[in-house]
Amino acid sequence: MPSSTAAPEAAAPAVEAPVKKKGRRARLIVIVLVLALIGTVGWGSYWGLSTVRASFPQTTGTIELPGLSGRVEVKRDGNGIPQIYANSDEDLFRAQGYVHAQDRFWEMDVRRHVTAGRLSEMFGSGQVDTDAYLRTLGWRRVAQQEYDNVLSKETKEYLQAYAAGVNAYLAGRENDDISVEYAALGFTNDYKPEKWSPVDSVAWLKAMAWDLRGNMQDEIDRSLMSSRLSAQQIKELYPDYPYELHQPIVQGGAVDTGSGKWDPKADPASQQQSSQRGGNGGSDGTGTDASAATGNDAPGSSQGTQSQMDAIASLSSLSRVADSLDKVPTPLGPNGNGIGSNSWVVSGDLTTTGKPLLANDPHLAPQLPSLWSQMGLHCRAVSDDCAFDVAGYTFSGMPGVIIGHNQDIAWGFTNLGADVTDLYLERVTEQGYTSGSKVKPFTTREETIKVAGGQSHTILVRETQHGPLISDRSEELETVGERAPIKGAAPDRGEGYAVALKWTALSPGKSMDAVFRINRAKDWKGFRAAAKDFEVPSQNLIYADTKGHIGYQAPGRIPVRSKKYDGSMPTPGWDPTSDWKGYIPFDELPYEYDPQRGYIVTANQSVVDARKYPHPITSDYGYGSRSQRINDLIESKIKDGGKISTDDMRTMQMDNSSEIARLLTPYLLKVDVSDPYVREAQKLLEGWDYTQEPDSGAAAYFNAVWRNLLKLAFGNKLPKELRVKDECLNVRPADSTGPVDDLSRLVRECGQREASSAQPDGGDRWYEVVRGLLKNEASEWWQTPPNRQETATATRDQLLARALDDARWELTAKLGKDVSSWNWGRLHQLTLKNQTLGTSGPGFLQWMLNRGPWNLGGGEAAVNATGWNAAGGYEVIWVPSMRMIVNVGDWDKSRWINLAGASGHAYHAHYTDQTEKWARGELLDWAYGDQAVAAKTEDTLTLSP
């Protein structure tokens, strides 16, 4: 519900775009009729688009904005990107709220309903289960606690000013004057947007944290795998991080055992190191209690997995938890192994400009409107009363700039991937849950879910000391632990164990304070001080300043665990030793400042060599394919005294090279292929340079071979809970062992997971799995049993031959028989979809709101990371959601691009006007200084008190 601190409704603007006088119902009828006639009746198209344009923002003239202390100017360039000029901080954020609402209010409104678990109020009974899950997680509730008890007075004032600006825009407007989506929604729902609250802005950070939460899915997947795979097999599917191949972010340094502080210049060998495993790297097993706790039990460590697998929950129950998680909206994109981001910064000693260059491209869900909104926030004169002169990428619904630069510094983000969630098994009774020898009562609360056009639903949320019971959200989850292989002391399971979620984002924090402090930071010291408050989600922060310094900081609230439980598997909640022991102190988190090599690369790889760093951060980093490619590109450019330019940085961002193709193709070319049609396809790989351009037939065929190899070697051997929904196989029963020679004993089993999160997803973890198997020609992973259609394979080359064959006929069906007509872009397509009505609305509405497809290059774990899930198909499911290259100190020579455009209004000129350029790898000029902005300005709107 709205916070009591919401700003009062402002008066309607004095001057605004013309408002249609027709009745609301008549207008809606016109929209539907016209949309049905578009393309066949000329005047229908004219009047239909005229109606849609009613919600377009006014970008010239003057509007009265109550509450301002002085005049504010909003200057927009030819792409509709706004630069806001004001004389006070509060005026700046009030105007930012108004402009965000002008361009993106539907998006903002949907976002706050997601974070509050109130989607049913907009979209009806079909969202009740999703709302129930979101209410159980309690994102909005924690955001309210942050606003009430944690955030600074200054931050609250900025949030209040922003909310007042949003509400000034809403005042006096009919729904369909705000956005065409409201017009469509009006056919089934009398929904009316309520006032914006400061807490609505804070809650968006919880949605960000959910999508960037780390290894929770891996934790579930490892548990589910145990129904069909041994502990050793699971370990092989989660190999050690390849430090010998892929450098971590921080390539030196250590925590000083005397001061407890991280020294980026220290020699790790000179420090007394705990060998406790902190990532997917090795361990010698001599850890100390202070190092926290991943121990040696995690898949991927050198010691195996059995001790924790003995304490996992019912596999069927965890699969239902996974199904429920699939229903929780992921505004930033699928939470899989391949999703991540790139950022890197190069010292001025190595650049053509003589100052640092900084690049960033976060890999997130493709959607309309784009997740990001480009904007500049400028105090006409920077002072104590007006402290901001910052530009970059913002989130609609949140004040401030998330990624960008100010007068003195530039910064970028990538996901650190820290393990900040644990699933706890809880022994529950009517009286409560077991903790040690005691039964503790639940903390409970009731939540009422209002439903558009239907009856309200009331749910009971139960919490243990570890967090909310997420297994309560489905009747199927009421009994848990029916087959859990429990060893040692454990409470009687009775009807089963429940599953609770412990997550750092469910405790109030100060990340919103950090956003404003980073926006105003002037140097490395100020930047680090601000980063200390960026607790959730934990991110890799890169930095550069006008004095020529570059840096990296790993911030965040990262748990310290006991030695016995490392967070890689569900944890027995009844064991008091399983509780977190606090968080890694900020001074002991890794950072670098002006490293001798002259550059820093972050791309979701291991932060630091976990064999030498005393604190476990996660057991599930990305495996470093993208990061090492960027390292290699930089090194190749600077060898023999070469320098890196802005164009070089752009070229690196668009690099399409495939590491797995470079590794695997020589093996594929050695396979003896007798079928002339398959041989015709195989020949595409001869002489291929392993780049994945949109017009490449070799890239199309290789990726099809890779997809089929993964399916044959691994996918068909995984439990149904991890395979693609409704894809069915004849397999041996889950409780049987050894091969099944009698085909009649096979059972029909269909996958259960959404295509975007199924396994094997083909990310760089699978690169390392296959790398480790290629020399073992008789590995059991190359062996496939016979079925009713295919003969068995027994060796590597037999399976590769089968993959070459299957890929040939798959692409024949998809792209045609003539291999010369094949190209990667026809398979690998991007469609931008409105994230509500564009995905589930009627066909004509999807046609109206969605755009595409675009044929793309790039691919999974390439630097140009146009992600696809190999288990689900070739469709692009995450992308570089924006790209920027900051020319530090010469700010007006910086470049940037957004995935879509500045506007969230369908048919607006700036709805997708940047997408074609984005797809081609082009960048726009990024004006920052007063003169550069003035030269680019095409529309100026004045907001007056």
GROMACS .gro file of C-alpha atoms in nm, residues 73 249 341 374 479 537 634 646 784 811:
model
   10
   73GLU     CA    1   1.505   2.336  -1.790
  249ILE     CA    2   3.963  -0.953  -1.151
  341SER     CA    3   2.802  -0.795  -1.772
  374GLN     CA    4   1.965   0.791  -2.032
  479THR     CA    5   0.492  -3.190   0.235
  537PRO     CA    6   2.302  -0.626  -0.467
  634ILE     CA    7   4.382  -0.542  -2.440
  646THR     CA    8   3.775   0.490  -2.799
  784THR     CA    9   2.451  -4.263  -2.476
  811LEU     CA   10   1.917  -2.664  -3.946
   0.00000   0.00000   0.00000
